[in-house]
mmCIF file of C-alpha atoms and ligand atoms in Angstrom:
data_model
loop_
_atom_site.group_PDB
_atom_site.id
_atom_site.type_symbol
_atom_site.label_atom_id
_atom_site.label_comp_id
_atom_site.label_asym_id
_atom_site.label_seq_id
_atom_site.Cartn_x
_atom_site.Cartn_y
_atom_site.Cartn_z
ATOM 1 C CA MET J 1 -6.444 -1.875 -15.495
ATOM 2 C CA THR J 2 -9.579 -1.077 -13.385
ATOM 3 C CA ILE J 3 -8.831 -0.150 -9.693
ATOM 4 C CA GLU J 4 -10.181 -3.198 -8.332
ATOM 5 C CA GLU J 5 -7.947 -5.527 -10.538
ATOM 6 C CA LYS J 6 -5.175 -2.986 -9.504
ATOM 7 C CA ALA J 7 -6.217 -4.338 -5.828
ATOM 8 C CA GLU J 8 -5.609 -7.445 -6.931
ATOM 9 C CA VAL J 9 -2.482 -7.129 -8.051
ATOM 10 C CA MET J 10 -0.871 -5.555 -4.888
ATOM 11 C CA SER J 11 -2.733 -8.373 -2.896
ATOM 12 C CA GLY J 12 -0.627 -10.681 -5.133
ATOM 13 C CA LEU J 13 2.654 -8.562 -4.006
ATOM 14 C CA LYS J 14 1.130 -8.911 -0.899
ATOM 15 C CA LEU J 15 1.866 -5.568 -0.807
ATOM 16 C CA PRO J 16 -0.339 -3.736 1.793
ATOM 17 C CA ILE J 17 -1.333 -0.266 1.616
ATOM 18 C CA SER J 18 -2.482 2.461 3.964
ATOM 19 C CA LEU J 19 -3.851 6.064 2.931
ATOM 20 C CA GLU J 20 -3.444 9.124 4.659
ATOM 21 C CA PHE J 21 -6.419 12.017 4.872
ATOM 22 C CA PHE J 22 -6.195 15.374 6.620
ATOM 23 C CA PRO J 23 -9.589 16.527 7.804
ATOM 24 C CA PRO J 24 -11.510 18.900 5.889
ATOM 25 C CA LYS J 25 -12.325 22.557 7.240
ATOM 26 C CA THR J 26 -15.812 22.914 5.302
ATOM 27 C CA PRO J 27 -18.733 20.662 4.833
ATOM 28 C CA GLU J 28 -18.294 20.765 1.046
ATOM 29 C CA GLY J 29 -14.660 19.499 1.614
ATOM 30 C CA ALA J 30 -16.037 16.400 3.647
ATOM 31 C CA GLU J 31 -18.491 15.431 0.840
ATOM 32 C CA LYS J 32 -15.531 15.812 -1.600
ATOM 33 C CA LEU J 33 -13.559 13.656 0.696
ATOM 34 C CA ARG J 34 -16.105 10.981 0.918
ATOM 35 C CA GLY J 35 -15.789 10.860 -2.997
ATOM 36 C CA VAL J 36 -12.208 10.240 -2.867
ATOM 37 C CA ARG J 37 -12.382 7.570 -0.171
ATOM 38 C CA GLN J 38 -14.875 5.278 -2.336
ATOM 39 C CA GLN J 39 -12.600 5.993 -5.203
ATOM 40 C CA LEU J 40 -9.915 4.784 -2.843
ATOM 41 C CA TYR J 41 -11.663 2.440 -1.248
ATOM 42 C CA GLY J 42 -11.100 -0.248 -4.427
ATOM 43 C CA LEU J 43 -7.535 -0.171 -3.411
ATOM 44 C CA LYS J 44 -8.446 -2.205 -0.773
ATOM 45 C CA PRO J 45 -6.517 -0.151 1.832
ATOM 46 C CA GLU J 46 -4.906 -2.114 4.849
ATOM 47 C CA PHE J 47 -6.171 1.053 6.808
ATOM 48 C CA CYS J 48 -7.101 5.185 6.081
ATOM 49 C CA SER J 49 -4.947 7.533 9.119
ATOM 50 C CA VAL J 50 -6.471 10.934 9.380
ATOM 51 C CA THR J 51 -3.865 13.672 10.719
ATOM 52 C CA TYR J 52 -4.445 15.957 13.374
ATOM 53 C CA GLY J 53 -3.641 19.572 13.559
ATOM 54 C CA ALA J 54 -0.860 20.999 15.404
ATOM 55 C CA GLY J 55 -1.804 21.310 19.672
ATOM 56 C CA GLY J 56 -5.690 19.426 18.389
ATOM 57 C CA SER J 57 -6.369 22.372 16.662
ATOM 58 C CA THR J 58 -8.339 20.193 13.987
ATOM 59 C CA GLN J 59 -9.454 17.529 17.022
ATOM 60 C CA GLU J 60 -12.824 17.604 16.410
ATOM 61 C CA GLY J 61 -12.224 17.041 12.648
ATOM 62 C CA THR J 62 -9.720 14.323 12.803
ATOM 63 C CA PHE J 63 -12.423 12.445 15.044
ATOM 64 C CA ALA J 64 -15.335 13.147 12.436
ATOM 65 C CA THR J 65 -13.368 11.699 9.710
ATOM 66 C CA VAL J 66 -11.956 8.650 11.334
ATOM 67 C CA GLY J 67 -15.326 7.929 12.603
ATOM 68 C CA ALA J 68 -16.829 8.388 8.924
ATOM 69 C CA ILE J 69 -14.175 6.534 7.389
ATOM 70 C CA LEU J 70 -14.979 3.325 10.204
ATOM 71 C CA LYS J 71 -18.767 3.701 9.390
ATOM 72 C CA GLU J 72 -17.665 2.950 5.357
ATOM 73 C CA GLY J 73 -16.644 -0.371 6.888
ATOM 74 C CA VAL J 74 -12.688 0.573 6.799
ATOM 75 C CA ALA J 75 -10.193 0.856 9.515
ATOM 76 C CA ALA J 76 -9.482 3.776 10.643
ATOM 77 C CA ALA J 77 -6.432 5.334 12.564
ATOM 78 C CA SER J 78 -6.027 8.616 13.986
ATOM 79 C CA HIS J 79 -2.846 10.941 14.056
ATOM 80 C CA PHE J 80 -3.098 11.937 17.658
ATOM 81 C CA SER J 81 -0.168 14.458 18.780
ATOM 82 C CA CYS J 82 0.816 15.172 22.676
ATOM 83 C CA ILE J 83 2.575 18.391 22.563
ATOM 84 C CA GLY J 84 0.835 21.189 25.055
ATOM 85 C CA ALA J 85 -1.126 18.415 26.278
ATOM 86 C CA THR J 86 -1.993 17.118 29.767
ATOM 87 C CA LYS J 87 -2.002 13.537 31.032
ATOM 88 C CA SER J 88 -6.115 14.595 31.630
ATOM 89 C CA SER J 89 -6.919 15.527 28.460
ATOM 90 C CA VAL J 90 -5.095 12.539 27.095
ATOM 91 C CA ARG J 91 -7.075 10.338 28.779
ATOM 92 C CA GLU J 92 -9.834 11.821 28.012
ATOM 93 C CA GLU J 93 -9.334 11.694 24.344
ATOM 94 C CA LEU J 94 -8.107 8.240 24.295
ATOM 95 C CA ALA J 95 -11.360 6.842 26.074
ATOM 96 C CA THR J 96 -13.581 8.838 22.780
ATOM 97 C CA LEU J 97 -11.626 6.925 20.273
ATOM 98 C CA LYS J 98 -11.639 3.674 22.478
ATOM 99 C CA GLY J 99 -15.602 4.405 22.561
ATOM 100 C CA MET J 100 -15.751 5.467 18.688
ATOM 101 C CA GLY J 101 -13.988 1.596 18.064
ATOM 102 C CA VAL J 102 -10.788 3.197 16.926
ATOM 103 C CA LYS J 103 -8.155 0.382 17.202
ATOM 104 C CA ARG J 104 -4.744 2.073 15.642
ATOM 105 C CA LEU J 105 -3.053 5.323 16.210
ATOM 106 C CA VAL J 106 -0.386 7.118 14.924
ATOM 107 C CA ALA J 107 1.391 8.870 18.085
ATOM 108 C CA LEU J 108 3.214 11.862 17.821
ATOM 109 C CA ARG J 109 5.067 14.527 19.599
ATOM 110 C CA GLY J 110 3.833 17.050 17.133
ATOM 111 C CA ASP J 111 4.377 20.756 16.848
ATOM 112 C CA LEU J 112 2.595 23.303 17.805
ATOM 113 C CA PRO J 113 1.837 26.562 16.348
ATOM 114 C CA SER J 114 4.164 29.229 16.115
ATOM 115 C CA GLY J 115 2.914 31.707 19.240
ATOM 116 C CA TYR J 116 2.267 28.739 21.536
ATOM 117 C CA GLY J 117 4.316 28.327 24.626
ATOM 118 C CA ALA J 118 5.602 24.517 24.932
ATOM 119 C CA GLY J 119 3.924 23.990 28.398
ATOM 120 C CA GLY J 120 2.387 20.533 28.480
ATOM 121 C CA GLU J 121 3.288 16.844 30.165
ATOM 122 C CA PHE J 122 4.795 15.429 27.301
ATOM 123 C CA HIS J 123 8.129 16.274 26.175
ATOM 124 C CA TYR J 124 8.736 13.719 23.091
ATOM 125 C CA ALA J 125 6.779 10.855 21.386
ATOM 126 C CA SER J 126 8.362 8.031 23.313
ATOM 127 C CA ASP J 127 6.536 9.678 26.351
ATOM 128 C CA LEU J 128 3.151 9.134 24.665
ATOM 129 C CA VAL J 129 3.687 6.012 23.632
ATOM 130 C CA ALA J 130 4.669 4.953 27.015
ATOM 131 C CA PHE J 131 1.824 6.844 28.550
ATOM 132 C CA ILE J 132 -0.616 4.772 25.872
ATOM 133 C CA ARG J 133 0.617 1.466 27.154
ATOM 134 C CA ALA J 134 0.393 2.149 30.539
ATOM 135 C CA GLU J 135 -3.156 3.595 30.304
ATOM 136 C CA THR J 136 -4.641 1.082 27.659
ATOM 137 C CA GLY J 137 -2.581 -1.940 27.673
ATOM 138 C CA ASP J 138 -2.876 -3.212 24.299
ATOM 139 C CA ASP J 139 -6.177 -1.942 23.163
ATOM 140 C CA PHE J 140 -4.076 0.202 20.588
ATOM 141 C CA HIS J 141 -2.258 -0.343 17.463
ATOM 142 C CA ILE J 142 0.553 2.413 17.758
ATOM 143 C CA GLU J 143 2.412 3.708 15.256
ATOM 144 C CA VAL J 144 4.985 6.111 14.867
ATOM 145 C CA ALA J 145 6.637 8.960 12.967
ATOM 146 C CA ALA J 146 10.578 7.641 11.378
ATOM 147 C CA TYR J 147 12.824 10.370 9.430
ATOM 148 C CA PRO J 148 15.326 8.523 7.256
ATOM 149 C CA GLU J 149 16.561 12.004 6.460
ATOM 150 C CA ILE J 150 16.701 13.352 10.539
ATOM 151 C CA HIS J 151 14.485 15.411 11.976
ATOM 152 C CA PRO J 152 14.920 18.920 11.494
ATOM 153 C CA GLN J 153 15.563 19.616 15.549
ATOM 154 C CA ALA J 154 17.315 16.311 16.159
ATOM 155 C CA LYS J 155 20.782 17.091 17.751
ATOM 156 C CA SER J 156 22.478 14.652 15.628
ATOM 157 C CA PRO J 157 21.843 11.842 13.246
ATOM 158 C CA GLU J 158 22.664 9.184 15.996
ATOM 159 C CA ALA J 159 20.463 10.873 18.806
ATOM 160 C CA ASP J 160 17.607 11.135 16.369
ATOM 161 C CA LEU J 161 18.227 7.521 15.522
ATOM 162 C CA GLN J 162 17.935 6.550 19.287
ATOM 163 C CA ALA J 163 14.786 8.733 19.941
ATOM 164 C CA PHE J 164 13.525 6.164 17.316
ATOM 165 C CA VAL J 165 14.413 3.120 18.642
ATOM 166 C CA ALA J 166 13.064 4.752 22.562
ATOM 167 C CA LYS J 167 9.928 5.113 20.931
ATOM 168 C CA VAL J 168 9.312 1.425 19.492
ATOM 169 C CA LYS J 169 11.047 0.316 23.019
ATOM 170 C CA ALA J 170 8.016 2.439 24.299
ATOM 171 C CA GLY J 171 5.629 0.196 23.046
ATOM 172 C CA ALA J 172 4.999 1.299 18.836
ATOM 173 C CA ASN J 173 3.910 -1.741 16.971
ATOM 174 C CA SER J 174 5.422 -0.185 13.523
ATOM 175 C CA ALA J 175 6.502 3.493 12.017
ATOM 176 C CA ILE J 176 5.437 5.410 9.193
ATOM 177 C CA THR J 177 8.400 7.337 7.631
ATOM 178 C CA GLN J 178 8.118 10.832 6.581
ATOM 179 C CA TYR J 179 8.629 11.339 2.937
ATOM 180 C CA PHE J 180 11.947 11.329 1.081
ATOM 181 C CA TYR J 181 12.831 10.568 -2.579
ATOM 182 C CA ASN J 182 16.013 9.028 -2.306
ATOM 183 C CA SER J 183 15.774 5.014 -1.055
ATOM 184 C CA ASP J 184 19.407 4.625 0.237
ATOM 185 C CA ALA J 185 18.453 7.508 3.205
ATOM 186 C CA TYR J 186 15.564 4.881 3.564
ATOM 187 C CA PHE J 187 17.366 1.760 3.379
ATOM 188 C CA ARG J 188 20.157 2.691 5.784
ATOM 189 C CA PHE J 189 17.762 3.989 8.639
ATOM 190 C CA VAL J 190 16.190 0.494 8.648
ATOM 191 C CA ASP J 191 19.240 -0.729 8.768
ATOM 192 C CA ASP J 192 20.696 1.054 11.324
ATOM 193 C CA ALA J 193 17.666 1.042 13.578
ATOM 194 C CA TYR J 194 17.495 -2.748 13.030
ATOM 195 C CA LYS J 195 21.041 -3.350 14.431
ATOM 196 C CA LEU J 196 19.825 -1.248 17.216
ATOM 197 C CA GLY J 197 17.052 -4.083 17.979
ATOM 198 C CA VAL J 198 14.037 -2.557 16.538
ATOM 199 C CA ASP J 199 12.081 -5.464 15.196
ATOM 200 C CA VAL J 200 8.835 -3.822 14.088
ATOM 201 C CA PRO J 201 7.688 -2.813 9.987
ATOM 202 C CA ILE J 202 9.231 0.475 8.898
ATOM 203 C CA VAL J 203 6.397 1.757 6.083
ATOM 204 C CA PRO J 204 7.872 4.436 3.540
ATOM 205 C CA GLY J 205 5.502 7.190 3.535
ATOM 206 C CA ILE J 206 5.203 8.207 -0.273
ATOM 207 C CA MET J 207 4.438 11.854 -1.292
ATOM 208 C CA PRO J 208 3.081 12.244 -4.640
ATOM 209 C CA ILE J 209 4.991 15.061 -6.665
ATOM 210 C CA THR J 210 1.944 17.112 -8.202
ATOM 211 C CA SER J 211 2.622 20.624 -8.055
ATOM 212 C CA SER J 212 6.434 22.517 -7.162
ATOM 213 C CA SER J 213 6.078 25.534 -5.349
ATOM 214 C CA GLN J 214 4.229 23.586 -2.258
ATOM 215 C CA LEU J 215 6.106 20.762 -2.253
ATOM 216 C CA LEU J 216 9.828 22.635 -2.338
ATOM 217 C CA ARG J 217 8.106 25.010 0.539
ATOM 218 C CA PHE J 218 6.552 22.461 2.796
ATOM 219 C CA SER J 219 9.906 19.792 2.548
ATOM 220 C CA ASP J 220 12.058 22.410 4.107
ATOM 221 C CA ALA J 221 10.190 23.059 7.065
ATOM 222 C CA CYS J 222 9.758 18.955 7.836
ATOM 223 C CA GLY J 223 13.112 17.137 7.502
ATOM 224 C CA ALA J 224 12.245 15.816 4.184
ATOM 225 C CA GLU J 225 15.454 16.941 1.063
ATOM 226 C CA ILE J 226 14.181 17.226 -2.413
ATOM 227 C CA PRO J 227 17.234 15.877 -4.165
ATOM 228 C CA ARG J 228 19.005 18.814 -6.274
ATOM 229 C CA TRP J 229 17.818 17.625 -10.177
ATOM 230 C CA ILE J 230 14.373 17.330 -9.137
ATOM 231 C CA ARG J 231 14.280 20.671 -7.453
ATOM 232 C CA LEU J 232 15.672 22.264 -10.322
ATOM 233 C CA ARG J 233 13.525 20.567 -13.130
ATOM 234 C CA LEU J 234 10.373 21.444 -11.375
ATOM 235 C CA GLN J 235 11.743 24.856 -11.307
ATOM 236 C CA ALA J 236 12.538 24.826 -14.492
ATOM 237 C CA TYR J 237 8.923 23.523 -15.351
ATOM 238 C CA GLY J 238 7.186 26.855 -13.848
ATOM 239 C CA ASP J 239 3.648 26.885 -14.160
ATOM 240 C CA ASP J 240 3.316 23.918 -16.373
ATOM 241 C CA THR J 241 1.431 21.531 -14.237
ATOM 242 C CA THR J 242 1.071 18.713 -17.193
ATOM 243 C CA SER J 243 4.760 18.360 -17.437
ATOM 244 C CA ILE J 244 5.310 18.720 -13.470
ATOM 245 C CA LYS J 245 2.638 15.709 -13.174
ATOM 246 C CA ALA J 246 4.244 13.850 -15.422
ATOM 247 C CA PHE J 247 7.747 14.482 -14.288
ATOM 248 C CA GLY J 248 6.382 13.663 -10.800
ATOM 249 C CA LEU J 249 4.807 10.333 -11.467
ATOM 250 C CA ASP J 250 7.871 8.924 -13.028
ATOM 251 C CA VAL J 251 10.091 9.999 -9.953
ATOM 252 C CA VAL J 252 7.594 8.783 -7.564
ATOM 253 C CA ALA J 253 6.879 5.250 -9.244
ATOM 254 C CA ASP J 254 10.476 4.470 -9.857
ATOM 255 C CA LEU J 255 11.017 5.247 -5.696
ATOM 256 C CA CYS J 256 8.299 2.706 -5.221
ATOM 257 C CA GLU J 257 9.735 0.286 -7.621
ATOM 258 C CA GLN J 258 12.982 0.753 -5.599
ATOM 259 C CA LEU J 259 11.309 0.468 -2.140
ATOM 260 C CA ILE J 260 9.564 -2.820 -3.561
ATOM 261 C CA ASN J 261 12.048 -4.244 -4.873
ATOM 262 C CA GLY J 262 14.191 -3.653 -1.911
ATOM 263 C CA GLY J 263 11.709 -5.641 0.185
ATOM 264 C CA VAL J 264 9.078 -2.665 2.166
ATOM 265 C CA PRO J 265 6.797 -4.248 4.416
ATOM 266 C CA ALA J 266 3.780 -1.728 2.948
ATOM 267 C CA LEU J 267 3.639 1.870 1.224
ATOM 268 C CA HIS J 268 2.207 4.565 3.184
ATOM 269 C CA PHE J 269 0.515 7.247 0.669
ATOM 270 C CA TYR J 270 -0.064 10.988 1.473
ATOM 271 C CA THR J 271 -3.140 11.357 -0.622
ATOM 272 C CA MET J 272 -3.382 14.563 0.158
ATOM 273 C CA ASN J 273 -7.218 14.077 0.155
ATOM 274 C CA GLN J 274 -6.993 13.432 -4.036
ATOM 275 C CA SER J 275 -7.449 10.234 -5.697
ATOM 276 C CA ALA J 276 -5.774 10.849 -9.013
ATOM 277 C CA PRO J 277 -1.996 11.107 -7.741
ATOM 278 C CA THR J 278 -2.065 7.790 -5.594
ATOM 279 C CA THR J 279 -4.087 5.575 -8.390
ATOM 280 C CA ASP J 280 -1.828 6.690 -11.165
ATOM 281 C CA ILE J 281 1.439 5.914 -9.262
ATOM 282 C CA LEU J 282 -0.082 1.937 -8.371
ATOM 283 C CA ASN J 283 -1.074 1.918 -12.208
ATOM 284 C CA ARG J 284 2.226 2.771 -13.296
ATOM 285 C CA LEU J 285 3.711 -0.291 -11.123
HETATM 286 P P1 FAD L 301 9.693 13.195 18.247
HETATM 287 O O1 FAD L 301 10.182 11.961 18.262
HETATM 288 O O2 FAD L 301 9.274 13.150 19.775
HETATM 289 O O3 FAD L 301 10.743 13.436 18.046
HETATM 290 C C1 FAD L 301 10.692 14.853 17.935
HETATM 291 C C2 FAD L 301 12.318 15.509 17.963
HETATM 292 O O4 FAD L 301 12.914 15.041 19.351
HETATM 293 C C3 FAD L 301 12.981 15.111 16.795
HETATM 294 O O5 FAD L 301 14.440 16.023 16.738
HETATM 295 C C4 FAD L 301 13.887 13.619 17.796
HETATM 296 O O6 FAD L 301 15.383 13.587 17.441
HETATM 297 C C5 FAD L 301 14.202 14.465 19.518
HETATM 298 N N1 FAD L 301 13.997 13.995 20.676
HETATM 299 C C6 FAD L 301 12.863 12.545 20.782
HETATM 300 N N2 FAD L 301 13.340 12.432 21.838
HETATM 301 C C7 FAD L 301 14.191 12.735 22.581
HETATM 302 C C8 FAD L 301 14.607 12.843 23.572
HETATM 303 N N3 FAD L 301 14.259 11.622 24.944
HETATM 304 N N4 FAD L 301 16.071 13.606 23.793
HETATM 305 C C9 FAD L 301 16.215 14.710 23.326
HETATM 306 N N5 FAD L 301 15.382 14.618 21.974
HETATM 307 C C10 FAD L 301 14.705 14.017 21.423
HETATM 308 N N6 FAD L 301 2.147 16.590 12.669
HETATM 309 C C11 FAD L 301 0.946 16.814 13.126
HETATM 310 O O7 FAD L 301 0.593 18.156 13.262
HETATM 311 N N7 FAD L 301 -0.267 16.323 12.893
HETATM 312 C C12 FAD L 301 0.239 14.849 12.517
HETATM 313 O O8 FAD L 301 -0.928 13.796 12.274
HETATM 314 C C13 FAD L 301 1.344 14.643 11.361
HETATM 315 N N8 FAD L 301 1.803 13.464 11.269
HETATM 316 C C14 FAD L 301 2.755 12.833 10.743
HETATM 317 C C15 FAD L 301 2.695 11.476 10.462
HETATM 318 C C16 FAD L 301 4.182 11.020 10.055
HETATM 319 C C17 FAD L 301 3.852 9.741 9.296
HETATM 320 C C18 FAD L 301 5.092 12.302 10.425
HETATM 321 C C19 FAD L 301 6.503 11.297 9.516
HETATM 322 C C20 FAD L 301 5.083 12.947 10.839
HETATM 323 C C21 FAD L 301 3.669 13.110 11.240
HETATM 324 N N9 FAD L 301 3.752 14.809 11.402
HETATM 325 C C22 FAD L 301 2.501 15.115 12.252
HETATM 326 C C23 FAD L 301 4.617 15.808 11.785
HETATM 327 C C24 FAD L 301 5.842 15.635 13.390
HETATM 328 O O9 FAD L 301 4.861 15.897 14.433
HETATM 329 C C25 FAD L 301 6.791 16.859 13.266
HETATM 330 O O10 FAD L 301 7.728 15.714 12.832
HETATM 331 C C26 FAD L 301 7.272 16.500 14.803
HETATM 332 O O11 FAD L 301 8.206 18.185 14.719
HETATM 333 C C27 FAD L 301 7.588 15.469 15.255
HETATM 334 O O12 FAD L 301 6.795 14.672 16.138
HETATM 335 P P2 FAD L 301 7.483 13.203 16.365
HETATM 336 O O13 FAD L 301 6.169 12.441 16.957
HETATM 337 O O14 FAD L 301 7.794 12.585 15.503
HETATM 338 O O15 FAD L 301 8.646 14.048 17.695
#
């Protein structure tokens, strides 16, 4: 099946997809990402988002990549984090994004790189969402982050859920989750949030599995659990990347199938700036 035929099948399922990239660090990286985007545009994503480095460290690259996507005629969302920022710096950046024609933001608290003091005029993502709404009305569609397996710094699962509800009540239009490999955690989170009055789409974030050590290391820090059976299988493959990719594809395609059968509103793919991991999963569905 060609990528265009795949896009037709997904639109027949009425399942929008969105794609996430990170800003490349070098001109060669930017060129490579341009090619990856062209391949993935065949999937007709609803939008493509670009991450924003801790404490605004990649702001230039983020905005440049967002600008490039918009010029390619595709809707782009800029991730935007507020930790360490002042109201006047956020106001300026919002004006820049608006001037570029950006209509969608992923509003985050973010994490400061170690060694930086907290400072800044924003404490939580809910403060940023409220500020964006107060300053710019309905100019932006605002996405926020959700954690079906609970944010690592949360005081309790209940407090984390309340923090999510607060972000939505502050004016978020939709949410994207941290990745997970246990669909029960997602469905329970959605049920609990809806019981508390949340009525916006909560879109699962899908992380393809293509390598072992990187995923295991990263997941510990970001509030995503790798189930024991997956962790042990990945560790047992050692350096055998072919087996890791084949196993990862099985696991993540199964997960997407469970999510689609459960009625998710869309799928958001963490592409890792590569086309194959995402298209391989969609080809399997
Ligand atoms: P918040 O929603 O503010 O929550 C942070 C913590 O504070 C949670 O533990 C929450 O329970 C707690 N909390 C919230 N409100 C309150 C309150 N009123 N009182 C007490 N506690 C409270 N990071 C980046 O640096 N760049 C990115 O581009 C990026 N993109 C992401 C995209 C998605 C979809 C996701 C899921 C995460 C992303 N992250 C990104 C990671 C994110 O920045 C971190 O997880 C960060 O630690 C939390 O950001 P947040 O917006 O979820 O914070």
